[in-house]
């Protein structure tokens, strides 16, 4: 923030410029408005000519030097002056100019390089007992007329400095990063209703004030800034990150930052797990089509973001356990519904009575498809493949139901074939073999319906996934499955998956490029 020391400001030529400042209800001049303060930093038009300084007098002892502030009649309350000769302390030991040296015209300095000085007085005129000089890194200098009692009461930093030397009349802070906010923070020491003063500020400006207040040990200002940050909305993730990083820096100083941090951090350690489980359960049980679709997309997107963060590694197992628990629940419900729909009595029921069961089957199949998508993104779908491949009871009931009841289940099998074909899931050879043995024929039976009755079904993608899954098996198993497919394809044509590419690869492996002779003996 800057070092503080006792010093004096050397005389130098400066631009004289008025900077607008605001008056508070307490009746003192406060910090310049941001616009006015920034305008004072801008150089004047370089076309304006600077008047040359008059020649030095022949004898310095004949005329008494008068400062700009002395030439002004009666300082107005909180008057703002930019001076070319403002000094923190008069220097009686400064030697007068030598009369033997002829006066020379000073070289005309560049307007942009000349230091700029602003004087601000706080409190009642004439009652200030100490000067505070703020030197900005860009050559901007601000002199504040303030009160020792106010500095000691409000700022632990100033209290320590003033207690070291009781007779100080001037303090200087060098290399201020934010002179404007420094002046405003000192002005806030005179405010009785600080909350109202901060209310119309932006979050970014409050963070700047908080930084200066922390440096000065201005505890009441820090508390008011935290109350503001706790109540005001934050715009965007970038601003939220700035707020949280600033507040966390204050956490170890015994300052009450918990109200702000509660906005982004739960009170209990197991809250995220319980909350995620509750959200997933709400989505799985919802019957409203649009709401389900939107929330499934949102949750899937946010979980993908979590997967990309290194910090989520520790919670992966917990999340996977929760997802698999939901998978088992959906599978049990689906099996129960299939058993109900396969009963002879169910077939004799009116269509209106069947409709709730059909909708429930579609809902549970859609839930399983969504959970599978989550597990694939988390690279944790191998156990799901094992569960699905071993569900022969569900596959046996599949053939007993009308196609309109069961085709949603075949979409799950198709998605597994696609994921294996892409290398997103790497189940064992036995699992891949069992998956094709259990669920390929039910998928072929529903294929014609899937092409025309399922909007989300991608025929080319599924056919490529089935073919690649088959080609991962030993050559004998490839032959058995593909010869069975040839029989189905010759009977139904477009009503069967087109596995010609896989068939061609198998053919070349078997008849054109046999590798059996090159294989070592077992």
One Martini backbone bead per residue (centre of mass of N, CA, C, O) as a GRO file, in nm:
protein
  522
    1UNK     BB    1   0.056   0.062  -0.020
    2UNK     BB    2   0.276   0.202   0.177
    3UNK     BB    3   0.477   0.442   0.315
    4UNK     BB    4   0.542   0.613   0.623
    5UNK     BB    5   0.641   0.963   0.665
    6UNK     BB    6   0.853   1.227   0.732
    7UNK     BB    7   0.805   1.529   0.538
    8UNK     BB    8   0.866   1.721   0.238
    9UNK     BB    9   0.765   1.938  -0.015
   10UNK     BB   10   0.884   2.035  -0.296
   11UNK     BB   11   0.926   2.271  -0.506
   12UNK     BB   12   0.700   2.309  -0.791
   13UNK     BB   13   0.565   2.298  -1.086
   14UNK     BB   14   0.213   2.347  -1.143
   15UNK     BB   15  -0.106   2.277  -1.199
   16UNK     BB   16  -0.399   2.465  -1.197
   17UNK     BB   17  -0.683   2.286  -1.057
   18UNK     BB   18  -1.011   2.209  -1.036
   19UNK     BB   19  -1.185   1.988  -0.805
   20UNK     BB   20  -1.460   1.828  -0.757
   21UNK     BB   21  -1.664   1.818  -0.462
   22UNK     BB   22  -1.832   1.679  -0.187
   23UNK     BB   23  -2.107   1.712   0.034
   24UNK     BB   24  -2.203   1.632   0.347
   25UNK     BB   25  -2.424   1.619   0.607
   26UNK     BB   26  -2.189   1.706   0.813
   27UNK     BB   27  -2.024   1.956   0.651
   28UNK     BB   28  -1.797   1.826   0.468
   29UNK     BB   29  -1.545   1.765   0.271
   30UNK     BB   30  -1.502   1.527   0.034
   31UNK     BB   31  -1.447   1.327  -0.195
   32UNK     BB   32  -1.392   1.315  -0.498
   33UNK     BB   33  -1.515   1.247  -0.771
   34UNK     BB   34  -1.424   1.022  -1.000
   35UNK     BB   35  -1.443   1.210  -1.247
   36UNK     BB   36  -1.291   1.454  -1.130
   37UNK     BB   37  -1.032   1.305  -1.054
   38UNK     BB   38  -0.963   1.207  -1.342
   39UNK     BB   39  -0.957   1.486  -1.480
   40UNK     BB   40  -0.709   1.593  -1.311
   41UNK     BB   41  -0.506   1.386  -1.461
   42UNK     BB   42  -0.539   1.537  -1.711
   43UNK     BB   43  -0.401   1.697  -1.952
   44UNK     BB   44  -0.366   1.967  -2.098
   45UNK     BB   45  -0.356   2.150  -2.360
   46UNK     BB   46  -0.059   2.176  -2.542
   47UNK     BB   47  -0.132   2.461  -2.676
   48UNK     BB   48  -0.098   2.578  -2.418
   49UNK     BB   49   0.067   2.833  -2.270
   50UNK     BB   50   0.333   2.888  -2.060
   51UNK     BB   51   0.414   3.107  -1.843
   52UNK     BB   52   0.673   3.276  -1.759
   53UNK     BB   53   0.876   3.325  -1.516
   54UNK     BB   54   0.984   3.556  -1.324
   55UNK     BB   55   1.233   3.719  -1.225
   56UNK     BB   56   1.449   3.732  -0.992
   57UNK     BB   57   1.528   3.893  -0.729
   58UNK     BB   58   1.794   4.074  -0.616
   59UNK     BB   59   1.665   4.046  -0.315
   60UNK     BB   60   1.546   3.828  -0.077
   61UNK     BB   61   1.535   4.026   0.184
   62UNK     BB   62   1.311   4.241   0.078
   63UNK     BB   63   1.123   3.994   0.027
   64UNK     BB   64   0.847   3.818   0.122
   65UNK     BB   65   0.744   3.507   0.116
   66UNK     BB   66   0.438   3.394  -0.042
   67UNK     BB   67   0.194   3.190  -0.029
   68UNK     BB   68  -0.093   3.085  -0.168
   69UNK     BB   69  -0.258   3.053   0.095
   70UNK     BB   70  -0.198   3.353   0.192
   71UNK     BB   71  -0.332   3.502  -0.055
   72UNK     BB   72  -0.579   3.387   0.045
   73UNK     BB   73  -0.897   3.471   0.153
   74UNK     BB   74  -1.023   3.296   0.361
   75UNK     BB   75  -1.089   2.987   0.403
   76UNK     BB   76  -1.296   2.774   0.290
   77UNK     BB   77  -1.480   2.522   0.339
   78UNK     BB   78  -1.327   2.268   0.196
   79UNK     BB   79  -1.103   2.358   0.020
   80UNK     BB   80  -0.983   2.346  -0.322
   81UNK     BB   81  -0.629   2.321  -0.406
   82UNK     BB   82  -0.395   2.389  -0.664
   83UNK     BB   83  -0.047   2.396  -0.614
   84UNK     BB   84   0.298   2.528  -0.663
   85UNK     BB   85   0.361   2.565  -0.312
   86UNK     BB   86   0.307   2.318  -0.146
   87UNK     BB   87   0.368   2.253   0.204
   88UNK     BB   88   0.413   2.073   0.484
   89UNK     BB   89   0.676   2.245   0.562
   90UNK     BB   90   0.863   2.484   0.669
   91UNK     BB   91   1.201   2.601   0.563
   92UNK     BB   92   1.431   2.795   0.731
   93UNK     BB   93   1.711   2.662   0.604
   94UNK     BB   94   1.677   2.777   0.340
   95UNK     BB   95   1.858   2.909   0.102
   96UNK     BB   96   1.905   3.180  -0.059
   97UNK     BB   97   1.943   3.327  -0.335
   98UNK     BB   98   2.197   3.429  -0.521
   99UNK     BB   99   2.285   3.754  -0.626
  100UNK     BB  100   2.529   3.676  -0.830
  101UNK     BB  101   2.317   3.521  -0.981
  102UNK     BB  102   2.167   3.527  -1.258
  103UNK     BB  103   1.876   3.533  -1.397
  104UNK     BB  104   1.695   3.253  -1.527
  105UNK     BB  105   1.525   3.094  -1.754
  106UNK     BB  106   1.321   2.855  -1.725
  107UNK     BB  107   1.247   2.569  -1.843
  108UNK     BB  108   1.001   2.430  -2.023
  109UNK     BB  109   0.782   2.220  -1.915
  110UNK     BB  110   0.603   1.948  -1.929
  111UNK     BB  111   0.278   1.900  -1.859
  112UNK     BB  112   0.276   1.586  -1.804
  113UNK     BB  113   0.531   1.598  -1.584
  114UNK     BB  114   0.380   1.759  -1.386
  115UNK     BB  115   0.284   1.787  -1.082
  116UNK     BB  116  -0.007   1.714  -0.889
  117UNK     BB  117  -0.210   1.915  -0.660
  118UNK     BB  118  -0.417   1.850  -0.370
  119UNK     BB  119  -0.645   2.020  -0.146
  120UNK     BB  120  -0.792   1.893   0.165
  121UNK     BB  121  -1.059   1.962   0.400
  122UNK     BB  122  -1.152   1.860   0.719
  123UNK     BB  123  -1.396   1.985   0.871
  124UNK     BB  124  -1.340   2.252   1.033
  125UNK     BB  125  -1.211   2.541   0.977
  126UNK     BB  126  -0.894   2.551   1.140
  127UNK     BB  127  -0.889   2.258   1.317
  128UNK     BB  128  -0.657   2.137   1.199
  129UNK     BB  129  -0.342   1.938   1.312
  130UNK     BB  130  -0.284   1.777   1.031
  131UNK     BB  131  -0.093   1.640   0.770
  132UNK     BB  132  -0.175   1.451   0.462
  133UNK     BB  133   0.031   1.281   0.236
  134UNK     BB  134  -0.035   1.177  -0.107
  135UNK     BB  135   0.158   0.962  -0.322
  136UNK     BB  136   0.143   0.885  -0.637
  137UNK     BB  137   0.267   0.697  -0.904
  138UNK     BB  138   0.164   0.942  -1.121
  139UNK     BB  139   0.224   1.230  -0.958
  140UNK     BB  140   0.001   1.247  -0.745
  141UNK     BB  141  -0.101   1.501  -0.506
  142UNK     BB  142  -0.230   1.487  -0.163
  143UNK     BB  143  -0.365   1.723   0.076
  144UNK     BB  144  -0.458   1.668   0.413
  145UNK     BB  145  -0.681   1.811   0.647
  146UNK     BB  146  -0.666   1.692   0.975
  147UNK     BB  147  -0.723   1.476   1.266
  148UNK     BB  148  -0.583   1.307   1.516
  149UNK     BB  149  -0.828   1.193   1.667
  150UNK     BB  150  -0.952   1.053   1.420
  151UNK     BB  151  -0.716   0.872   1.341
  152UNK     BB  152  -0.690   0.722   1.612
  153UNK     BB  153  -0.986   0.611   1.632
  154UNK     BB  154  -1.006   0.470   1.330
  155UNK     BB  155  -0.680   0.408   1.313
  156UNK     BB  156  -0.427   0.190   1.387
  157UNK     BB  157  -0.206   0.297   1.207
  158UNK     BB  158  -0.206   0.597   1.297
  159UNK     BB  159  -0.183   0.545   1.599
  160UNK     BB  160   0.103   0.428   1.589
  161UNK     BB  161   0.246   0.668   1.451
  162UNK     BB  162   0.158   0.894   1.661
  163UNK     BB  163   0.281   0.750   1.920
  164UNK     BB  164   0.583   0.776   1.844
  165UNK     BB  165   0.510   1.093   1.766
  166UNK     BB  166   0.353   1.370   1.909
  167UNK     BB  167   0.471   1.628   1.714
  168UNK     BB  168   0.326   1.586   1.462
  169UNK     BB  169   0.232   1.762   1.135
  170UNK     BB  170   0.328   1.529   0.926
  171UNK     BB  171   0.221   1.293   0.675
  172UNK     BB  172   0.352   1.034   0.450
  173UNK     BB  173   0.250   0.861   0.146
  174UNK     BB  174   0.391   0.640  -0.061
  175UNK     BB  175   0.294   0.481  -0.339
  176UNK     BB  176   0.000   0.505  -0.419
  177UNK     BB  177  -0.231   0.314  -0.587
  178UNK     BB  178  -0.510   0.473  -0.455
  179UNK     BB  179  -0.580   0.785  -0.399
  180UNK     BB  180  -0.883   0.821  -0.422
  181UNK     BB  181  -0.958   0.599  -0.207
  182UNK     BB  182  -0.793   0.714   0.023
  183UNK     BB  183  -0.954   0.974   0.052
  184UNK     BB  184  -1.231   0.842   0.100
  185UNK     BB  185  -1.152   0.683   0.355
  186UNK     BB  186  -1.085   0.928   0.525
  187UNK     BB  187  -1.369   1.055   0.494
  188UNK     BB  188  -1.519   0.814   0.643
  189UNK     BB  189  -1.418   0.899   0.934
  190UNK     BB  190  -1.657   1.141   0.931
  191UNK     BB  191  -1.883   0.938   0.923
  192UNK     BB  192  -2.195   0.833   1.057
  193UNK     BB  193  -2.328   0.712   0.774
  194UNK     BB  194  -2.173   0.475   0.601
  195UNK     BB  195  -2.384   0.302   0.457
  196UNK     BB  196  -2.506   0.531   0.282
  197UNK     BB  197  -2.238   0.605   0.140
  198UNK     BB  198  -2.204   0.299   0.008
  199UNK     BB  199  -2.472   0.225  -0.147
  200UNK     BB  200  -2.390   0.363  -0.448
  201UNK     BB  201  -2.180   0.164  -0.491
  202UNK     BB  202  -1.970  -0.047  -0.624
  203UNK     BB  203  -1.812  -0.339  -0.587
  204UNK     BB  204  -1.532  -0.254  -0.688
  205UNK     BB  205  -1.510  -0.004  -0.499
  206UNK     BB  206  -1.540  -0.150  -0.229
  207UNK     BB  207  -1.283  -0.321  -0.263
  208UNK     BB  208  -1.094  -0.078  -0.258
  209UNK     BB  209  -1.175   0.027   0.020
  210UNK     BB  210  -1.110  -0.235   0.176
  211UNK     BB  211  -0.807  -0.234   0.122
  212UNK     BB  212  -0.746   0.035   0.267
  213UNK     BB  213  -0.882  -0.029   0.539
  214UNK     BB  214  -0.695  -0.262   0.607
  215UNK     BB  215  -0.431  -0.099   0.613
  216UNK     BB  216  -0.550   0.116   0.836
  217UNK     BB  217  -0.745  -0.019   1.047
  218UNK     BB  218  -1.063   0.027   0.955
  219UNK     BB  219  -1.307  -0.139   1.104
  220UNK     BB  220  -1.582   0.001   1.039
  221UNK     BB  221  -1.538  -0.008   0.732
  222UNK     BB  222  -1.507  -0.309   0.698
  223UNK     BB  223  -1.790  -0.381   0.806
  224UNK     BB  224  -1.952  -0.215   0.598
  225UNK     BB  225  -1.844  -0.361   0.347
  226UNK     BB  226  -1.944  -0.646   0.429
  227UNK     BB  227  -2.244  -0.572   0.441
  228UNK     BB  228  -2.263  -0.496   0.148
  229UNK     BB  229  -2.158  -0.768   0.020
  230UNK     BB  230  -2.389  -0.942   0.151
  231UNK     BB  231  -2.640  -0.778   0.003
  232UNK     BB  232  -2.526  -0.759  -0.273
  233UNK     BB  233  -2.514  -0.824  -0.587
  234UNK     BB  234  -2.338  -1.033  -0.814
  235UNK     BB  235  -2.160  -0.991  -1.127
  236UNK     BB  236  -2.060  -1.265  -1.191
  237UNK     BB  237  -1.778  -1.465  -1.157
  238UNK     BB  238  -1.554  -1.254  -1.142
  239UNK     BB  239  -1.669  -1.089  -0.906
  240UNK     BB  240  -1.692  -1.323  -0.709
  241UNK     BB  241  -1.389  -1.389  -0.695
  242UNK     BB  242  -1.302  -1.114  -0.581
  243UNK     BB  243  -1.464  -1.120  -0.322
  244UNK     BB  244  -1.362  -1.388  -0.201
  245UNK     BB  245  -1.058  -1.325  -0.199
  246UNK     BB  246  -1.081  -1.076  -0.017
  247UNK     BB  247  -1.226  -1.209   0.227
  248UNK     BB  248  -1.020  -1.439   0.284
  249UNK     BB  249  -0.791  -1.241   0.370
  250UNK     BB  250  -0.964  -1.158   0.642
  251UNK     BB  251  -1.011  -1.423   0.811
  252UNK     BB  252  -0.737  -1.407   1.005
  253UNK     BB  253  -0.829  -1.112   1.161
  254UNK     BB  254  -1.109  -1.137   1.322
  255UNK     BB  255  -1.323  -1.113   1.097
  256UNK     BB  256  -1.663  -1.106   0.998
  257UNK     BB  257  -1.707  -1.322   0.704
  258UNK     BB  258  -1.939  -1.538   0.704
  259UNK     BB  259  -2.185  -1.396   0.567
  260UNK     BB  260  -2.044  -1.397   0.288
  261UNK     BB  261  -1.953  -1.705   0.264
  262UNK     BB  262  -2.245  -1.834   0.278
  263UNK     BB  263  -2.309  -1.789  -0.026
  264UNK     BB  264  -2.067  -2.029  -0.109
  265UNK     BB  265  -2.094  -2.188   0.179
  266UNK     BB  266  -2.163  -2.440   0.369
  267UNK     BB  267  -2.208  -2.558   0.696
  268UNK     BB  268  -2.190  -2.848   0.589
  269UNK     BB  269  -2.005  -3.115   0.461
  270UNK     BB  270  -2.267  -3.300   0.341
  271UNK     BB  271  -2.443  -3.115   0.157
  272UNK     BB  272  -2.368  -3.174  -0.141
  273UNK     BB  273  -2.451  -3.471  -0.145
  274UNK     BB  274  -2.747  -3.436  -0.055
  275UNK     BB  275  -2.828  -3.232  -0.275
  276UNK     BB  276  -2.767  -3.403  -0.524
  277UNK     BB  277  -2.954  -3.637  -0.453
  278UNK     BB  278  -3.211  -3.463  -0.451
  279UNK     BB  279  -3.200  -3.363  -0.743
  280UNK     BB  280  -3.200  -3.638  -0.883
  281UNK     BB  281  -3.469  -3.733  -0.760
  282UNK     BB  282  -3.647  -3.510  -0.881
  283UNK     BB  283  -3.593  -3.580  -1.177
  284UNK     BB  284  -3.681  -3.887  -1.170
  285UNK     BB  285  -3.992  -3.805  -1.062
  286UNK     BB  286  -4.065  -3.647  -1.296
  287UNK     BB  287  -4.350  -3.567  -1.539
  288UNK     BB  288  -4.238  -3.312  -1.670
  289UNK     BB  289  -4.104  -3.271  -1.967
  290UNK     BB  290  -3.963  -2.992  -1.977
  291UNK     BB  291  -3.834  -2.990  -1.696
  292UNK     BB  292  -3.668  -3.245  -1.734
  293UNK     BB  293  -3.503  -3.161  -1.980
  294UNK     BB  294  -3.369  -2.911  -1.856
  295UNK     BB  295  -3.246  -3.041  -1.594
  296UNK     BB  296  -3.078  -3.257  -1.730
  297UNK     BB  297  -2.897  -3.059  -1.883
  298UNK     BB  298  -2.789  -2.894  -1.644
  299UNK     BB  299  -2.671  -3.120  -1.466
  300UNK     BB  300  -2.482  -3.239  -1.679
  301UNK     BB  301  -2.314  -2.981  -1.723
  302UNK     BB  302  -2.220  -2.940  -1.425
  303UNK     BB  303  -2.082  -3.218  -1.395
  304UNK     BB  304  -1.874  -3.167  -1.616
  305UNK     BB  305  -1.736  -2.935  -1.470
  306UNK     BB  306  -1.651  -3.100  -1.222
  307UNK     BB  307  -1.471  -3.310  -1.375
  308UNK     BB  308  -1.251  -3.074  -1.461
  309UNK     BB  309  -1.181  -3.063  -1.160
  310UNK     BB  310  -0.941  -3.138  -0.927
  311UNK     BB  311  -1.122  -3.102  -0.659
  312UNK     BB  312  -1.327  -3.358  -0.740
  313UNK     BB  313  -1.174  -3.627  -0.676
  314UNK     BB  314  -1.278  -3.692  -0.377
  315UNK     BB  315  -1.607  -3.709  -0.480
  316UNK     BB  316  -1.647  -3.940  -0.688
  317UNK     BB  317  -1.734  -4.193  -0.527
  318UNK     BB  318  -1.983  -4.069  -0.397
  319UNK     BB  319  -2.131  -4.002  -0.661
  320UNK     BB  320  -2.134  -4.286  -0.785
  321UNK     BB  321  -2.296  -4.424  -0.565
  322UNK     BB  322  -2.550  -4.253  -0.606
  323UNK     BB  323  -2.600  -4.327  -0.903
  324UNK     BB  324  -2.616  -4.640  -0.864
  325UNK     BB  325  -2.855  -4.636  -0.675
  326UNK     BB  326  -3.048  -4.520  -0.890
  327UNK     BB  327  -3.015  -4.745  -1.097
  328UNK     BB  328  -3.126  -4.979  -0.925
  329UNK     BB  329  -3.403  -4.854  -0.880
  330UNK     BB  330  -3.485  -4.838  -1.182
  331UNK     BB  331  -3.453  -5.139  -1.246
  332UNK     BB  332  -3.660  -5.244  -1.045
  333UNK     BB  333  -3.899  -5.085  -1.161
  334UNK     BB  334  -3.882  -5.199  -1.450
  335UNK     BB  335  -3.926  -5.497  -1.378
  336UNK     BB  336  -4.204  -5.458  -1.248
  337UNK     BB  337  -4.342  -5.342  -1.503
  338UNK     BB  338  -4.290  -5.583  -1.689
  339UNK     BB  339  -4.445  -5.789  -1.522
  340UNK     BB  340  -4.716  -5.642  -1.539
  341UNK     BB  341  -4.730  -5.629  -1.862
  342UNK     BB  342  -4.705  -5.960  -1.892
  343UNK     BB  343  -4.975  -6.003  -1.799
  344UNK     BB  344  -5.275  -6.124  -1.905
  345UNK     BB  345  -5.460  -5.909  -1.769
  346UNK     BB  346  -5.329  -5.659  -1.904
  347UNK     BB  347  -5.423  -5.717  -2.200
  348UNK     BB  348  -5.745  -5.683  -2.114
  349UNK     BB  349  -5.713  -5.398  -2.072
  350UNK     BB  350  -5.768  -5.094  -2.109
  351UNK     BB  351  -5.593  -4.834  -2.243
  352UNK     BB  352  -5.622  -4.633  -2.004
  353UNK     BB  353  -5.490  -4.838  -1.793
  354UNK     BB  354  -5.209  -4.869  -1.947
  355UNK     BB  355  -5.078  -4.585  -1.974
  356UNK     BB  356  -4.927  -4.547  -1.699
  357UNK     BB  357  -4.729  -4.785  -1.747
  358UNK     BB  358  -4.602  -4.686  -2.009
  359UNK     BB  359  -4.497  -4.416  -1.897
  360UNK     BB  360  -4.322  -4.542  -1.673
  361UNK     BB  361  -4.131  -4.697  -1.855
  362UNK     BB  362  -4.026  -4.449  -2.010
  363UNK     BB  363  -3.918  -4.302  -1.760
  364UNK     BB  364  -3.711  -4.517  -1.657
  365UNK     BB  365  -3.549  -4.533  -1.921
  366UNK     BB  366  -3.470  -4.234  -1.923
  367UNK     BB  367  -3.322  -4.237  -1.655
  368UNK     BB  368  -3.104  -4.443  -1.737
  369UNK     BB  369  -2.989  -4.279  -1.971
  370UNK     BB  370  -2.899  -4.038  -1.797
  371UNK     BB  371  -2.717  -4.191  -1.595
  372UNK     BB  372  -2.530  -4.304  -1.813
  373UNK     BB  373  -2.425  -4.030  -1.912
  374UNK     BB  374  -2.291  -3.954  -1.648
  375UNK     BB  375  -2.096  -4.201  -1.631
  376UNK     BB  376  -1.949  -4.149  -1.894
  377UNK     BB  377  -1.836  -3.869  -1.815
  378UNK     BB  378  -1.696  -4.014  -1.547
  379UNK     BB  379  -1.571  -4.289  -1.623
  380UNK     BB  380  -1.816  -4.508  -1.475
  381UNK     BB  381  -1.975  -4.749  -1.677
  382UNK     BB  382  -1.891  -5.050  -1.630
  383UNK     BB  383  -2.100  -5.146  -1.416
  384UNK     BB  384  -2.345  -5.094  -1.591
  385UNK     BB  385  -2.275  -5.301  -1.808
  386UNK     BB  386  -2.291  -5.541  -1.619
  387UNK     BB  387  -2.583  -5.506  -1.526
  388UNK     BB  388  -2.713  -5.514  -1.813
  389UNK     BB  389  -2.595  -5.791  -1.914
  390UNK     BB  390  -2.727  -5.953  -1.648
  391UNK     BB  391  -3.041  -5.886  -1.744
  392UNK     BB  392  -3.219  -6.146  -1.846
  393UNK     BB  393  -3.504  -6.100  -1.731
  394UNK     BB  394  -3.564  -5.840  -1.887
  395UNK     BB  395  -3.507  -5.958  -2.170
  396UNK     BB  396  -3.731  -6.176  -2.160
  397UNK     BB  397  -3.972  -5.970  -2.121
  398UNK     BB  398  -3.939  -5.798  -2.375
  399UNK     BB  399  -4.082  -6.008  -2.582
  400UNK     BB  400  -4.383  -5.982  -2.427
  401UNK     BB  401  -4.398  -5.697  -2.535
  402UNK     BB  402  -4.486  -5.442  -2.684
  403UNK     BB  403  -4.309  -5.218  -2.864
  404UNK     BB  404  -4.436  -4.954  -2.738
  405UNK     BB  405  -4.329  -5.037  -2.443
  406UNK     BB  406  -3.996  -5.125  -2.502
  407UNK     BB  407  -3.806  -4.938  -2.690
  408UNK     BB  408  -3.660  -4.765  -2.472
  409UNK     BB  409  -3.463  -4.992  -2.380
  410UNK     BB  410  -3.298  -5.014  -2.649
  411UNK     BB  411  -3.151  -4.739  -2.615
  412UNK     BB  412  -2.952  -4.836  -2.401
  413UNK     BB  413  -2.802  -5.041  -2.569
  414UNK     BB  414  -2.713  -4.847  -2.793
  415UNK     BB  415  -2.540  -4.662  -2.606
  416UNK     BB  416  -2.337  -4.881  -2.523
  417UNK     BB  417  -2.226  -4.942  -2.806
  418UNK     BB  418  -2.122  -4.658  -2.862
  419UNK     BB  419  -1.924  -4.637  -2.617
  420UNK     BB  420  -1.750  -4.879  -2.698
  421UNK     BB  421  -1.679  -4.781  -2.990
  422UNK     BB  422  -1.533  -4.510  -2.859
  423UNK     BB  423  -1.395  -4.581  -2.568
  424UNK     BB  424  -1.570  -4.491  -2.303
  425UNK     BB  425  -1.593  -4.804  -2.258
  426UNK     BB  426  -1.408  -5.089  -2.073
  427UNK     BB  427  -1.496  -5.379  -2.089
  428UNK     BB  428  -1.491  -5.691  -2.081
  429UNK     BB  429  -1.514  -5.957  -2.280
  430UNK     BB  430  -1.752  -6.095  -2.130
  431UNK     BB  431  -1.933  -5.845  -2.123
  432UNK     BB  432  -1.953  -5.795  -2.428
  433UNK     BB  433  -2.065  -6.073  -2.497
  434UNK     BB  434  -2.320  -6.057  -2.310
  435UNK     BB  435  -2.445  -5.803  -2.430
  436UNK     BB  436  -2.496  -5.923  -2.714
  437UNK     BB  437  -2.652  -6.178  -2.624
  438UNK     BB  438  -2.888  -6.020  -2.466
  439UNK     BB  439  -2.943  -5.722  -2.656
  440UNK     BB  440  -2.935  -5.745  -2.971
  441UNK     BB  441  -3.205  -5.880  -3.049
  442UNK     BB  442  -3.398  -5.672  -2.919
  443UNK     BB  443  -3.293  -5.442  -3.101
  444UNK     BB  444  -3.371  -5.571  -3.373
  445UNK     BB  445  -3.679  -5.594  -3.310
  446UNK     BB  446  -3.691  -5.254  -3.266
  447UNK     BB  447  -3.565  -5.102  -3.514
  448UNK     BB  448  -3.799  -4.999  -3.687
  449UNK     BB  449  -3.927  -4.827  -3.459
  450UNK     BB  450  -3.682  -4.647  -3.390
  451UNK     BB  451  -3.665  -4.502  -3.671
  452UNK     BB  452  -3.987  -4.388  -3.652
  453UNK     BB  453  -4.043  -4.341  -3.310
  454UNK     BB  454  -3.746  -4.206  -3.251
  455UNK     BB  455  -3.592  -3.899  -3.239
  456UNK     BB  456  -3.302  -3.984  -3.087
  457UNK     BB  457  -3.233  -4.181  -3.310
  458UNK     BB  458  -2.911  -4.302  -3.439
  459UNK     BB  459  -2.839  -4.515  -3.677
  460UNK     BB  460  -2.536  -4.484  -3.757
  461UNK     BB  461  -2.422  -4.483  -3.470
  462UNK     BB  462  -2.527  -4.762  -3.379
  463UNK     BB  463  -2.405  -4.935  -3.605
  464UNK     BB  464  -2.112  -4.864  -3.542
  465UNK     BB  465  -2.114  -4.963  -3.245
  466UNK     BB  466  -2.185  -5.258  -3.295
  467UNK     BB  467  -1.954  -5.331  -3.487
  468UNK     BB  468  -1.718  -5.256  -3.293
  469UNK     BB  469  -1.797  -5.447  -3.067
  470UNK     BB  470  -1.770  -5.709  -3.227
  471UNK     BB  471  -1.456  -5.656  -3.313
  472UNK     BB  472  -1.351  -5.707  -3.003
  473UNK     BB  473  -1.374  -5.994  -3.050
  474UNK     BB  474  -1.328  -6.288  -3.121
  475UNK     BB  475  -1.347  -6.431  -3.426
  476UNK     BB  476  -1.560  -6.648  -3.357
  477UNK     BB  477  -1.768  -6.444  -3.241
  478UNK     BB  478  -1.799  -6.273  -3.488
  479UNK     BB  479  -1.909  -6.497  -3.669
  480UNK     BB  480  -2.163  -6.571  -3.509
  481UNK     BB  481  -2.301  -6.287  -3.510
  482UNK     BB  482  -2.286  -6.217  -3.822
  483UNK     BB  483  -2.444  -6.466  -3.928
  484UNK     BB  484  -2.701  -6.393  -3.774
  485UNK     BB  485  -2.735  -6.116  -3.910
  486UNK     BB  486  -2.767  -6.208  -4.203
  487UNK     BB  487  -3.040  -6.344  -4.162
  488UNK     BB  488  -3.194  -6.085  -4.070
  489UNK     BB  489  -3.122  -5.897  -4.313
  490UNK     BB  490  -3.256  -6.085  -4.538
  491UNK     BB  491  -3.550  -6.045  -4.414
  492UNK     BB  492  -3.567  -5.707  -4.332
  493UNK     BB  493  -3.340  -5.511  -4.388
  494UNK     BB  494  -3.414  -5.199  -4.273
  495UNK     BB  495  -3.510  -5.354  -3.999
  496UNK     BB  496  -3.196  -5.371  -3.978
  497UNK     BB  497  -2.892  -5.350  -3.899
  498UNK     BB  498  -2.609  -5.211  -4.063
  499UNK     BB  499  -2.310  -5.442  -4.075
  500UNK     BB  500  -2.108  -5.429  -4.323
  501UNK     BB  501  -1.841  -5.325  -4.215
  502UNK     BB  502  -1.795  -5.551  -4.010
  503UNK     BB  503  -1.813  -5.780  -4.215
  504UNK     BB  504  -1.564  -5.696  -4.386
  505UNK     BB  505  -1.355  -5.716  -4.163
  506UNK     BB  506  -1.401  -6.010  -4.098
  507UNK     BB  507  -1.341  -6.122  -4.380
  508UNK     BB  508  -1.046  -6.026  -4.401
  509UNK     BB  509  -0.948  -6.172  -4.144
  510UNK     BB  510  -1.030  -6.464  -4.257
  511UNK     BB  511  -0.945  -6.461  -4.593
  512UNK     BB  512  -0.702  -6.241  -4.646
  513UNK     BB  513  -0.564  -6.177  -4.331
  514UNK     BB  514  -0.428  -6.411  -4.183
  515UNK     BB  515  -0.278  -6.465  -3.838
  516UNK     BB  516  -0.234  -6.761  -3.745
  517UNK     BB  517   0.064  -6.823  -3.841
  518UNK     BB  518   0.190  -6.582  -3.656
  519UNK     BB  519   0.114  -6.726  -3.413
  520UNK     BB  520   0.195  -6.841  -3.127
  521UNK     BB  521   0.226  -7.091  -2.936
  522UNK     BB  522   0.068  -7.186  -2.640
   0.00000   0.00000   0.00000
